[in-house]
Tab-separated table of C-alpha atoms in Angstrom:
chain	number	residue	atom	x	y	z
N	1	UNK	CA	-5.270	30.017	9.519
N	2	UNK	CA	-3.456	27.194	10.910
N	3	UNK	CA	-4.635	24.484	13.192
N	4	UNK	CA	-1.552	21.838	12.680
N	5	UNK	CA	-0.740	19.483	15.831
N	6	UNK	CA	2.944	20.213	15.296
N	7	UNK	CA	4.197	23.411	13.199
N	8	UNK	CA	7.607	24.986	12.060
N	9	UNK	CA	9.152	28.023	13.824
N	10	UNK	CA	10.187	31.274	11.787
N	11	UNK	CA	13.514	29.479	10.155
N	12	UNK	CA	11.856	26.637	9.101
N	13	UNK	CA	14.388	24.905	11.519
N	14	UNK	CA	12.772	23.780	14.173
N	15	UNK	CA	8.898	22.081	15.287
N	16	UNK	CA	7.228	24.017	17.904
N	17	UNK	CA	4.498	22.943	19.623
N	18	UNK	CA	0.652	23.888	18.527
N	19	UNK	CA	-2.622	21.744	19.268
N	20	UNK	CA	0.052	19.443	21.008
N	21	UNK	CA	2.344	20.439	23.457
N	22	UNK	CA	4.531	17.465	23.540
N	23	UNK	CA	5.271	14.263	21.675
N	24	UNK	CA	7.722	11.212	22.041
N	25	UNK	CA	8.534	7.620	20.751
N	26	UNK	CA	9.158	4.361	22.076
N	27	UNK	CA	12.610	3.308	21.439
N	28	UNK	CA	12.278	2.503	17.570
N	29	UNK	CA	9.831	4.859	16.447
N	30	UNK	CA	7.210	2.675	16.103
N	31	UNK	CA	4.867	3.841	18.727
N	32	UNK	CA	4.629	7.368	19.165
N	33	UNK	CA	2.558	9.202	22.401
N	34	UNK	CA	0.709	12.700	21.371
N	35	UNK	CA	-0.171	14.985	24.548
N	36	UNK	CA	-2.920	17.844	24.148
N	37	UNK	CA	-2.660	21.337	25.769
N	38	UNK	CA	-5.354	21.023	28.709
N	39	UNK	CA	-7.988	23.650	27.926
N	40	UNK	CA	-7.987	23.996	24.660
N	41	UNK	CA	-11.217	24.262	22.888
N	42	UNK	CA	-13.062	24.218	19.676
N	43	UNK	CA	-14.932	27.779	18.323
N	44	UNK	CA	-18.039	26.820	20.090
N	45	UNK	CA	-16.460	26.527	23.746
N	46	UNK	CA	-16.560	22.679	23.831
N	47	UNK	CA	-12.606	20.900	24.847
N	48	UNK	CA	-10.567	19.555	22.543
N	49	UNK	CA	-9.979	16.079	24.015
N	50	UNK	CA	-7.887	12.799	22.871
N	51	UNK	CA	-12.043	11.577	21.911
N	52	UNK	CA	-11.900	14.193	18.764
N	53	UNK	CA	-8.543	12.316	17.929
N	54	UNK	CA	-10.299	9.174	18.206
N	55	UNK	CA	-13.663	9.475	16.639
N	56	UNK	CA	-11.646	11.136	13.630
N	57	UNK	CA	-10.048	7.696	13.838
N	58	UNK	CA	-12.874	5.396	14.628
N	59	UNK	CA	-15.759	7.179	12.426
N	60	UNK	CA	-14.036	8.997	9.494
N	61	UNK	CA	-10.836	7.599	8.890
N	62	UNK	CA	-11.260	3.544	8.780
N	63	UNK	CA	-14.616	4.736	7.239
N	64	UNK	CA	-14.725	3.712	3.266
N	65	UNK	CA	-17.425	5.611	2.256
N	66	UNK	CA	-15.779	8.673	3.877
N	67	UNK	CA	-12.173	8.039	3.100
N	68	UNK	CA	-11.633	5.568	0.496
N	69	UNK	CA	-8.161	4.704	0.635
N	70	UNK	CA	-5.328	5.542	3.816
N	71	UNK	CA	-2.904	8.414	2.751
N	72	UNK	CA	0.228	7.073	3.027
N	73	UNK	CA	1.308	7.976	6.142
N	74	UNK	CA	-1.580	6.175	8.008
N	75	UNK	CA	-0.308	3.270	6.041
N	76	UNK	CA	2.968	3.247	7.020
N	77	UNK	CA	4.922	-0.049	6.882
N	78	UNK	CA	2.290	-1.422	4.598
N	79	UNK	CA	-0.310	-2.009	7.275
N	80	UNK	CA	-2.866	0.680	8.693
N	81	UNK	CA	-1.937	2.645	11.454
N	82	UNK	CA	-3.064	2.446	15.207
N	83	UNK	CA	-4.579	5.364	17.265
N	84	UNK	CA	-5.448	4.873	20.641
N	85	UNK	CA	-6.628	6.408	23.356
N	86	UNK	CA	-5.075	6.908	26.597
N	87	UNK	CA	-6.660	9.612	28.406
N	88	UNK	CA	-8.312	12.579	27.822
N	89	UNK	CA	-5.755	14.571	26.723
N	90	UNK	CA	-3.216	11.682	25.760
N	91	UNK	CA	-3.204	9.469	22.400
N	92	UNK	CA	-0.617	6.710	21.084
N	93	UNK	CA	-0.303	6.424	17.055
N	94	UNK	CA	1.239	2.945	16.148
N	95	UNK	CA	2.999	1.914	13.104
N	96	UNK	CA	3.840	-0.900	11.597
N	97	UNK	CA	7.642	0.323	11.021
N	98	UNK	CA	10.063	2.398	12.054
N	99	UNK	CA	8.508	5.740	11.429
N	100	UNK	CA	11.509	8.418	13.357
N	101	UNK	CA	10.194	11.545	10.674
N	102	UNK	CA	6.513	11.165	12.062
N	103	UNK	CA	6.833	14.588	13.478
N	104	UNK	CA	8.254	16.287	10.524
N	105	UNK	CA	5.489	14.691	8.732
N	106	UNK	CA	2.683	15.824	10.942
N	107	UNK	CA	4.241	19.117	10.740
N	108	UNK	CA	3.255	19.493	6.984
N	109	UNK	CA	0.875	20.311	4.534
N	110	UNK	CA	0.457	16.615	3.844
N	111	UNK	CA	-1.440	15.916	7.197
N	112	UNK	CA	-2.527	19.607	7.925
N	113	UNK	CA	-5.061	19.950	10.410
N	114	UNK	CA	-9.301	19.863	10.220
N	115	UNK	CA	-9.235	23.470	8.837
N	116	UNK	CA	-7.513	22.273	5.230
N	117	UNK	CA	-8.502	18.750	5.196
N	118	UNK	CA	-11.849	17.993	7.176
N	119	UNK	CA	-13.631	18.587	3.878
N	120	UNK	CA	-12.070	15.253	2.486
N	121	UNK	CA	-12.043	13.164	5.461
N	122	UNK	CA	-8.665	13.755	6.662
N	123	UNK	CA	-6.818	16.135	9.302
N	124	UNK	CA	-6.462	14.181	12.077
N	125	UNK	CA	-9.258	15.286	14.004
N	126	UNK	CA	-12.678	16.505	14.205
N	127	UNK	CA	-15.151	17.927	16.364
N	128	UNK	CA	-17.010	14.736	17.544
N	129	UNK	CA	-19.872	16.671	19.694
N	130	UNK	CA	-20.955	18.388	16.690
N	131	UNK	CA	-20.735	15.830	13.745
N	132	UNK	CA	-21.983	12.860	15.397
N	133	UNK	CA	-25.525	14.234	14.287
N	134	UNK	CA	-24.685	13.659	10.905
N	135	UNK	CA	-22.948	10.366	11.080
N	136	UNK	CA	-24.789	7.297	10.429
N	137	UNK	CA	-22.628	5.504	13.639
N	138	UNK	CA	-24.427	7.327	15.970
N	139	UNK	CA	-27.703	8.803	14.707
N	140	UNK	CA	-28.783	5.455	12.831
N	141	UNK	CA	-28.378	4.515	9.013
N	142	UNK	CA	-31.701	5.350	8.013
N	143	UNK	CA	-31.818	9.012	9.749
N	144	UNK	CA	-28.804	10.511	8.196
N	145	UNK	CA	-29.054	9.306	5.003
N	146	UNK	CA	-32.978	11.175	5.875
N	147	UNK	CA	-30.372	14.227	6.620
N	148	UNK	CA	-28.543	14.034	3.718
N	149	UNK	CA	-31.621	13.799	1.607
N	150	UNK	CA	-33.172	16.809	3.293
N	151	UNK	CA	-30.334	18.833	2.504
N	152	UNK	CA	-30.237	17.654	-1.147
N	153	UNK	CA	-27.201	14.518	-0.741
N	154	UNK	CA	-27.103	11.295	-2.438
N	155	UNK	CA	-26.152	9.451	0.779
N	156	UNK	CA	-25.031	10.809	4.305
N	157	UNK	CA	-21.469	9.627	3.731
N	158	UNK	CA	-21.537	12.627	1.107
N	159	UNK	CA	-23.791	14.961	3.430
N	160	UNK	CA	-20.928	14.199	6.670
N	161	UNK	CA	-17.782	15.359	4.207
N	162	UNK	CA	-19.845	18.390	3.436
N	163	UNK	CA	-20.438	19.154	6.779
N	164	UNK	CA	-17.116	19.008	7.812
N	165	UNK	CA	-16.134	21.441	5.343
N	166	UNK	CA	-15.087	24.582	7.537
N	167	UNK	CA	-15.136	26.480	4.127
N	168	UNK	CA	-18.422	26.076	3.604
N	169	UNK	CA	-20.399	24.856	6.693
N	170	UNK	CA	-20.788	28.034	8.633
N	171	UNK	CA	-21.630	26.364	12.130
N	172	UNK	CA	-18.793	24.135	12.349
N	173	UNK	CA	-16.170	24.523	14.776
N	174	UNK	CA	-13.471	24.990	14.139
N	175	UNK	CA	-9.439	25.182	15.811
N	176	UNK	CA	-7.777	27.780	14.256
N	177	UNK	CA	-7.164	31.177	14.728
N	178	UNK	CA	-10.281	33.024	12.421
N	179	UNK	CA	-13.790	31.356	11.926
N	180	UNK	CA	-15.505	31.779	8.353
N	181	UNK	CA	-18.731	33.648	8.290
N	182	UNK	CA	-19.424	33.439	5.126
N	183	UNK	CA	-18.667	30.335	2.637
N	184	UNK	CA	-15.504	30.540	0.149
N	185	UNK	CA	-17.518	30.535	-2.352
N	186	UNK	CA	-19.299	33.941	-1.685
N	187	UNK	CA	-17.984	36.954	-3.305
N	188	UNK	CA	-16.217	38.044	-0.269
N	189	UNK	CA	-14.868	35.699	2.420
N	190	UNK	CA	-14.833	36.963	5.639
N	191	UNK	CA	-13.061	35.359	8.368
N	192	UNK	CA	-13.512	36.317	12.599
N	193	UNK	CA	-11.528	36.053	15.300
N	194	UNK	CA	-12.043	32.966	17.540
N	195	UNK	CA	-13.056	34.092	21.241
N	196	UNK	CA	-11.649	30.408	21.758
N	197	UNK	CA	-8.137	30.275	20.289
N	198	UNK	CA	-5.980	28.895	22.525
N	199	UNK	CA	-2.562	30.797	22.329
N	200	UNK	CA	-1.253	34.015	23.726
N	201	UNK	CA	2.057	36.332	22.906
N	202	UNK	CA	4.587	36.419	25.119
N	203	UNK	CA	2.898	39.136	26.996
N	204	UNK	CA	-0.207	37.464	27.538
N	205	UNK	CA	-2.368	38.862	24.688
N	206	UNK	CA	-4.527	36.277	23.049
N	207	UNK	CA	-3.936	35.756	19.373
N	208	UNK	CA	-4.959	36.618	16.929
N	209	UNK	CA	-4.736	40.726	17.041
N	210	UNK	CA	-7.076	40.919	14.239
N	211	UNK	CA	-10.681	40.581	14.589
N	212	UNK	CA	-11.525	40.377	11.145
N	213	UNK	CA	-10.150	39.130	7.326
N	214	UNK	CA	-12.128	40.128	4.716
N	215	UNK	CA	-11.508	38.232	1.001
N	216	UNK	CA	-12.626	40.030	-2.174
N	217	UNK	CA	-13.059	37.396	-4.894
N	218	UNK	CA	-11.842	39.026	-8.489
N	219	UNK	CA	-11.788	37.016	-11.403
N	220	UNK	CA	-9.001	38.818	-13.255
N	221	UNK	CA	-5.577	39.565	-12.249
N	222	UNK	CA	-5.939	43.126	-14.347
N	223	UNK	CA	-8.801	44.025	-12.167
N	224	UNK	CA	-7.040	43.011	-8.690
N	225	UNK	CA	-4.113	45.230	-10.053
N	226	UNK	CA	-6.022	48.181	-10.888
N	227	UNK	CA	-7.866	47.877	-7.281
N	228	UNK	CA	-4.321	47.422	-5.101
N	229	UNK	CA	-3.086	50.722	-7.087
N	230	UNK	CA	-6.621	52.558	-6.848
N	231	UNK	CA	-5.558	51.405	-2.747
N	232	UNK	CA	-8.748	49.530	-2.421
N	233	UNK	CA	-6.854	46.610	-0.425
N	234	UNK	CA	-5.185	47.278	3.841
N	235	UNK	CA	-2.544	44.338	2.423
N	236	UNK	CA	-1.910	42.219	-0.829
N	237	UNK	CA	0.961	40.487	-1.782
N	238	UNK	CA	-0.751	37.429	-4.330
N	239	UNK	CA	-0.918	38.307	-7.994
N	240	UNK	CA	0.773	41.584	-8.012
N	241	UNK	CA	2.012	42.003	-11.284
N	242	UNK	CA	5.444	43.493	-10.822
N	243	UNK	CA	5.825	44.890	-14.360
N	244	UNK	CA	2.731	47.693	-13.012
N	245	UNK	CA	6.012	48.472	-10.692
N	246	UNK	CA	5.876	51.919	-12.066
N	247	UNK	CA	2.297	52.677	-11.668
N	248	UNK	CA	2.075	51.148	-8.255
N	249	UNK	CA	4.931	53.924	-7.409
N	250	UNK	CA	3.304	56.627	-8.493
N	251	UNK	CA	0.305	56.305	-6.949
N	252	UNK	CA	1.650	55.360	-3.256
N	253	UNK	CA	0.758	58.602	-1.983
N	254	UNK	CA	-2.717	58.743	-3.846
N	255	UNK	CA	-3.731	55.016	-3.028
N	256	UNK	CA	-2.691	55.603	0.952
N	257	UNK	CA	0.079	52.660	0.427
N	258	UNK	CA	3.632	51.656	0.265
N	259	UNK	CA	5.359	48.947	-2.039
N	260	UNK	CA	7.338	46.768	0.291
N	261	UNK	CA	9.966	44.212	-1.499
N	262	UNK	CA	10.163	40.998	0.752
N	263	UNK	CA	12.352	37.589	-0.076
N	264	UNK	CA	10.150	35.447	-1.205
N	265	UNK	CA	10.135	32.236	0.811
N	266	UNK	CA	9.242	30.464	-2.197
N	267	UNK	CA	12.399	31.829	-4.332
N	268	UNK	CA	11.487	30.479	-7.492
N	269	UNK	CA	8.768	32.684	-9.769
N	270	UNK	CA	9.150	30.324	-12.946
N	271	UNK	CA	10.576	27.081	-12.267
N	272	UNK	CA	10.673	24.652	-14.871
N	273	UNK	CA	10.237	21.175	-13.788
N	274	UNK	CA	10.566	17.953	-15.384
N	275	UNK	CA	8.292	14.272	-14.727
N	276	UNK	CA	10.832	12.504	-14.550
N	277	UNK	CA	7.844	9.788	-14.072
N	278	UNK	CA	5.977	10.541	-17.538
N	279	UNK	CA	5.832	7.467	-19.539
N	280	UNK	CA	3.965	8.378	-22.446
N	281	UNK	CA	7.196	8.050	-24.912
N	282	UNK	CA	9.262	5.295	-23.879
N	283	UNK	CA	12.305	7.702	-25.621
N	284	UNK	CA	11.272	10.968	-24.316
N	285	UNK	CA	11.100	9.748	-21.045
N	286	UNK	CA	14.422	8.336	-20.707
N	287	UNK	CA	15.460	11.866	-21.569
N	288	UNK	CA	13.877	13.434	-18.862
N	289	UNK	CA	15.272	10.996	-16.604
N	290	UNK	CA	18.785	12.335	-17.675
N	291	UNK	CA	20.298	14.633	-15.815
N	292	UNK	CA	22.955	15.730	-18.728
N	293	UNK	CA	19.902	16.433	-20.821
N	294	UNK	CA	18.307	18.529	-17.970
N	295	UNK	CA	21.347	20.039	-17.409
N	296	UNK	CA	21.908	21.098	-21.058
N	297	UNK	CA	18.471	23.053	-21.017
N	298	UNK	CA	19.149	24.792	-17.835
N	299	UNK	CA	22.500	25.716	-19.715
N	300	UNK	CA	20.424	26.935	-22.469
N	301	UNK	CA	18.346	29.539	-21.037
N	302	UNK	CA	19.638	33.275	-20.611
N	303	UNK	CA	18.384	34.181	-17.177
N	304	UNK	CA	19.198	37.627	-17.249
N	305	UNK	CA	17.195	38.135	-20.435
N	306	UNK	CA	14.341	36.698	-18.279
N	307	UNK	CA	15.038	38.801	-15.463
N	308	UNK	CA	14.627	42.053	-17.535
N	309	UNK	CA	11.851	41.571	-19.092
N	310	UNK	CA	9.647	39.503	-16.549
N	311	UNK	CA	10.894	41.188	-13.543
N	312	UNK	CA	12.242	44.537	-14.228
N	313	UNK	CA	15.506	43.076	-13.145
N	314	UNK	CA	15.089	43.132	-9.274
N	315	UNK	CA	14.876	39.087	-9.493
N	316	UNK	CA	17.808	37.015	-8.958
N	317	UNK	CA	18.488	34.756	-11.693
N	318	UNK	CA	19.385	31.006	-9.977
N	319	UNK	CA	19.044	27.284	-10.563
N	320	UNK	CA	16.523	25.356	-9.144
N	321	UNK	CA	17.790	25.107	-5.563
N	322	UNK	CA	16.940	26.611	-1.999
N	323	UNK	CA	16.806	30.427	-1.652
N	324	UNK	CA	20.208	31.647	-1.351
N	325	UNK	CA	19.910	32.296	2.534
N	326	UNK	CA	20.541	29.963	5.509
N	327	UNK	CA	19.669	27.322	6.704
N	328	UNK	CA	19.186	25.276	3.413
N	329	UNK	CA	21.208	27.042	1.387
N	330	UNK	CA	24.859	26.163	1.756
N	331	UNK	CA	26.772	27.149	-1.459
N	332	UNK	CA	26.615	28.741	-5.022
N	333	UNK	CA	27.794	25.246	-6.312
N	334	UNK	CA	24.275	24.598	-7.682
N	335	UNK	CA	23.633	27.891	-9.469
N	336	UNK	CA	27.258	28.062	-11.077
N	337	UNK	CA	26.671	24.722	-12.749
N	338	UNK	CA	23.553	24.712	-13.502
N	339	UNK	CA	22.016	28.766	-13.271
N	340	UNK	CA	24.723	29.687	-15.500
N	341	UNK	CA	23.864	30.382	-19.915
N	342	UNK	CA	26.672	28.475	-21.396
N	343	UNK	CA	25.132	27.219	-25.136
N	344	UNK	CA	28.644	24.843	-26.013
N	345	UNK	CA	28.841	23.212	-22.818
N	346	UNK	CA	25.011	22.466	-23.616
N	347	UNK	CA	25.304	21.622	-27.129
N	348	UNK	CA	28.217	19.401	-25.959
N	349	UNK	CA	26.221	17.299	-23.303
N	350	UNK	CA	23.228	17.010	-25.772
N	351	UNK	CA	25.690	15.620	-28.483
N	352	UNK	CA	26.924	13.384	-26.003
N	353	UNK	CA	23.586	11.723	-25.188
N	354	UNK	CA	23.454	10.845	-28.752
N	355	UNK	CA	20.892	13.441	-29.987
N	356	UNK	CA	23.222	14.485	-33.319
N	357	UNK	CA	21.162	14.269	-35.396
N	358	UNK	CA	19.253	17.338	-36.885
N	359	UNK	CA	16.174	18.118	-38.885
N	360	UNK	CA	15.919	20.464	-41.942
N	361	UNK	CA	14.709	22.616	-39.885
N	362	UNK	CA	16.799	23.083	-37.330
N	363	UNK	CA	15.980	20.582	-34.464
N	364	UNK	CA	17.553	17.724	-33.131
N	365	UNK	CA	16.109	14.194	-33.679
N	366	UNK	CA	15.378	11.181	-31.570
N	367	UNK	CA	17.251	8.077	-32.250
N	368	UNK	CA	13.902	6.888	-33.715
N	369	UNK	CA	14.240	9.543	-36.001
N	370	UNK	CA	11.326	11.771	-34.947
N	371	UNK	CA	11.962	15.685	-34.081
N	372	UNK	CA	12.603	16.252	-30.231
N	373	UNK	CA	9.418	17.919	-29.051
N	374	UNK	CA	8.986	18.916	-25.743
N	375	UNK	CA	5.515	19.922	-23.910
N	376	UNK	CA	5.213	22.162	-20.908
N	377	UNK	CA	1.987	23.390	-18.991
N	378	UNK	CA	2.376	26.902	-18.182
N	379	UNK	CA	-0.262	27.906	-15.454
N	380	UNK	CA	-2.113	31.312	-17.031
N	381	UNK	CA	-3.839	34.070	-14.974
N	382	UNK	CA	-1.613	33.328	-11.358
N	383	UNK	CA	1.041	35.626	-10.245
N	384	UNK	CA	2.630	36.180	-13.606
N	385	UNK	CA	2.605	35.483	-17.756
N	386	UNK	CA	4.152	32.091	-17.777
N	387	UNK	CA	2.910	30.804	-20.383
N	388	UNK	CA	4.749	34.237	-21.912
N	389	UNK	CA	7.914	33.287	-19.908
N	390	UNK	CA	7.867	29.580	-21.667
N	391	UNK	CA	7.270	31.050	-24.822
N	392	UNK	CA	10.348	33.055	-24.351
N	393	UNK	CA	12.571	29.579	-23.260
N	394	UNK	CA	11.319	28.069	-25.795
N	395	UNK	CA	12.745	30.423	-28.451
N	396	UNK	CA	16.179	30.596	-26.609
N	397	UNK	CA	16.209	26.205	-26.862
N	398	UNK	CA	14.988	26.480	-30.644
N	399	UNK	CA	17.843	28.847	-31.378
N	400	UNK	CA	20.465	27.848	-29.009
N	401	UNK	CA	20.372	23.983	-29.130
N	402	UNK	CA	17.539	23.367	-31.788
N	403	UNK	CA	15.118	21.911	-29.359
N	404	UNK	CA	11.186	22.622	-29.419
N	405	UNK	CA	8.653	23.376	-26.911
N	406	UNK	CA	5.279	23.434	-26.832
N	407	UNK	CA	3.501	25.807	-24.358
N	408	UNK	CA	0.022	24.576	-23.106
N	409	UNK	CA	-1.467	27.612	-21.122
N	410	UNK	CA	-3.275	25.581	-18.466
N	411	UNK	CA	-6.082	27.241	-15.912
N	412	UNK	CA	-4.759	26.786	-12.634
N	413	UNK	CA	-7.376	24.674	-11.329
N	414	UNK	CA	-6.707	21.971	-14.248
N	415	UNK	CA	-3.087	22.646	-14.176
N	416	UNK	CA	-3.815	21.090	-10.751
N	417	UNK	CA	-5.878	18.233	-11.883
N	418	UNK	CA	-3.658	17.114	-14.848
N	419	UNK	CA	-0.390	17.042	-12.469
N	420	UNK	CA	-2.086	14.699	-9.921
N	421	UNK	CA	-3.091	12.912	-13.021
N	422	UNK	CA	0.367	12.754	-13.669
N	423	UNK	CA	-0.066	13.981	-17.321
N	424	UNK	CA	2.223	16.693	-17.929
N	425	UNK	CA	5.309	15.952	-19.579
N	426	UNK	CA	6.992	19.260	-17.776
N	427	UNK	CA	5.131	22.286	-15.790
N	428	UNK	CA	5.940	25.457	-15.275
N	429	UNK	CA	4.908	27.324	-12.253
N	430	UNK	CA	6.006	29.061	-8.870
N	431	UNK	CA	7.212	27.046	-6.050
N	432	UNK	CA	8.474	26.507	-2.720
């Protein structure tokens, strides 16, 4: 469901026009011109003019109580960002600096569209004809914070965010494709097709071809698995657990369904990453800023042991690099020196960092003298067992290069809190 101003074609190689149909800068990239697709309208029939642009602007943006702080990119050069108006279907963004990746920028999660990011103030637009009601700008202080009472809010700043929440706010408009008509947070979220949407195929057909997404909500990944082979779902591809590979097979005919194996986009199923900004152990850090000790436990884990046991062997065991197909991958350089299992080369560069010294027990020591202990958060109940997967690495570096790690399941929800927090030392997850 995607309402972005600019978007990426198939190959992730090129931006293709959405809610805008053309863009351009002035000759430094300072002052860039947005032009809207004439005709295009919100879920409710009303246009989509350069006013939504601007009252997202003028009302929500440079709003405190709504937003509290400019994301970066509305900040760029160190001073906040202009948008103006030009006409109705023509809007100017000025920046302080140079800014020549603004359209890669708006083409990405980080901006999104009013769909993802309404709900927090943010987006880049909103439906002015509809919100104004609720903003205290244009009905008067005193009657929407009356509103936001009524409806149970500590203040119509809070009442506003909530009602720009396409998730939950059932009679907002909205841009993209499918309309909510029920809230996310009902048992099943069903999504229908906007009458409204404003593109067609290439034979004319307005999108989208479905009418309607359904959304079961399940709360455990063994119950979602027993339902996709029971062939309870049209499509699923989330939080199949691939070692039910066998069952899944066997019931194809049964269930009505076939088992389709796709590339992931995302290639990696259970990266390991390390913050190389954690600062919670002035020595520990500067080891995680190393890229010979990095490289030593990348060295130290035996992929293919991995493979079989976490993924039946149909993965491809690889470094932590692009998927291994054009246009971002260019050459096996990255997984032969780092995806290879080579435990003397990575003894040798951990020796050579000046961690010789070992414990009683096995494990190296710090130069302070303390055992090497290393934390990860494994995310638990998504997609697959990693907390089982970091287990696993964790015995290979305790018996390969006498390093420990400690494996914090983490809810994926909190997993998400503490890494904005910036409190994991390392994380384990999937990712693009």
């Amino acid at each position: 469901n995607n309402d972005y101003a600019i978007f990426w074609d198939a190959s992730a190689t090129e931006r293709v026009p959405r809610l805008l149909k053309a863009w351009e800068a002035n000759e430094d990239s300072t002052v860039w011109t947005h032009h809207l697709r004439e005709g295009t309208k919100w879920s409710d029939g009303e246009p989509l003019t350069a006013d939504d642009y601007l009252f997202w602007y003028d009302h929500i943006l440079t709003n405190e109580l709504l937003v509290s702080s400019l994301p970066w990119y509305m900040n760029w050069g160190g001073e906040p960002a202009v948008l103006e108006k030009v006409d109705d279907y023509t809007f100017t963004i000025t920046f302080a600096a140079p800014f020549p990746t603004w359209p890669e920028t708006l083409s990405t999660s980080t901006v999104a569209g009013h769909f993802q990011n309404g709900r927090v103030g943010l987006g880049m637009v909103a439906p002015a004809h509809y919100l104004e009601q609720f903003h205290a700008d244009f009905a008067g202080e005193d009657a929407a914070n009356q509103l936001a009472s009524d409806a149970g809010f500590d203040g119509w700043h809070l009442y506003f965010l909530a009602q720009n929440d396409a998730h939950m706010n059932l009679d907002l408009p909205v841009l993209t494709q499918w309309k909510p008509v029920t809230t996310i947070a009902s048992d099943e979220y069903i999504l229908e097709r906007n009458p409204y949407f404003w593109a067609v195929d290439t034979a004319g057909n307005q999108l989208p071809y479905f009418d309607r997404i359904s959304l079961e909500l399940v709360e455990e990944l063994e119950v979602l698995n027993l339902r996709a082979i029971a062939g309870n779902y049209t499509m699923q591809g989330r939080h199949i657990d691939l070692t039910k590979l066998p069952v899944f097979r066997t019931n194809e005919v049964e269930g009505n369904y076939t088992v389709e194996f796709w590339t992931s986009r995302t290639r990696h199923q259970a990266k390991i990453a390390f913050n190389q900004d954690w600062n919670e152990d002035p020595e520990i850090a500067e080891l995680l800023q190393n890229r010979d000790f990095r490289k030593a436990l990348s060295l130290a884990i035996e992929r293919s042991e991995i493979n079989e046991t976490f993924f039946l062997g149909v993965g491809r065991e690889a470094s932590f690099c692009p998927q291994d197909t054009p246009p971002f991958f260019t050459s096996d350089r990255w997984d032969e020196e780092f995806g290879r299992f080579d435990l003397e080369e990575a003894n040798a560069l951990l020796d050579g960092i000046g961690l010789t010294e070992w414990d009683n027990e096995g494990f190296r020591l710090l130069p302070s003298g303390e055992r090497l202990v290393l934390r990860i958060d494994a995310v638990s109940g998504a997609f697959l067992d990693y907390p089982a997967v970091a287990e696993r690495v964790g015995q290979m570096w305790a018996e390969g290069v006498g390093v420990q790690l400690q494996v914090n399941p983490v809810e994926r929800s909190l997993w998400q809190e503490r890494m904005e927090a910036n409190q994991p030392m390392m994380n384990m997850f999937a990712t693009g």
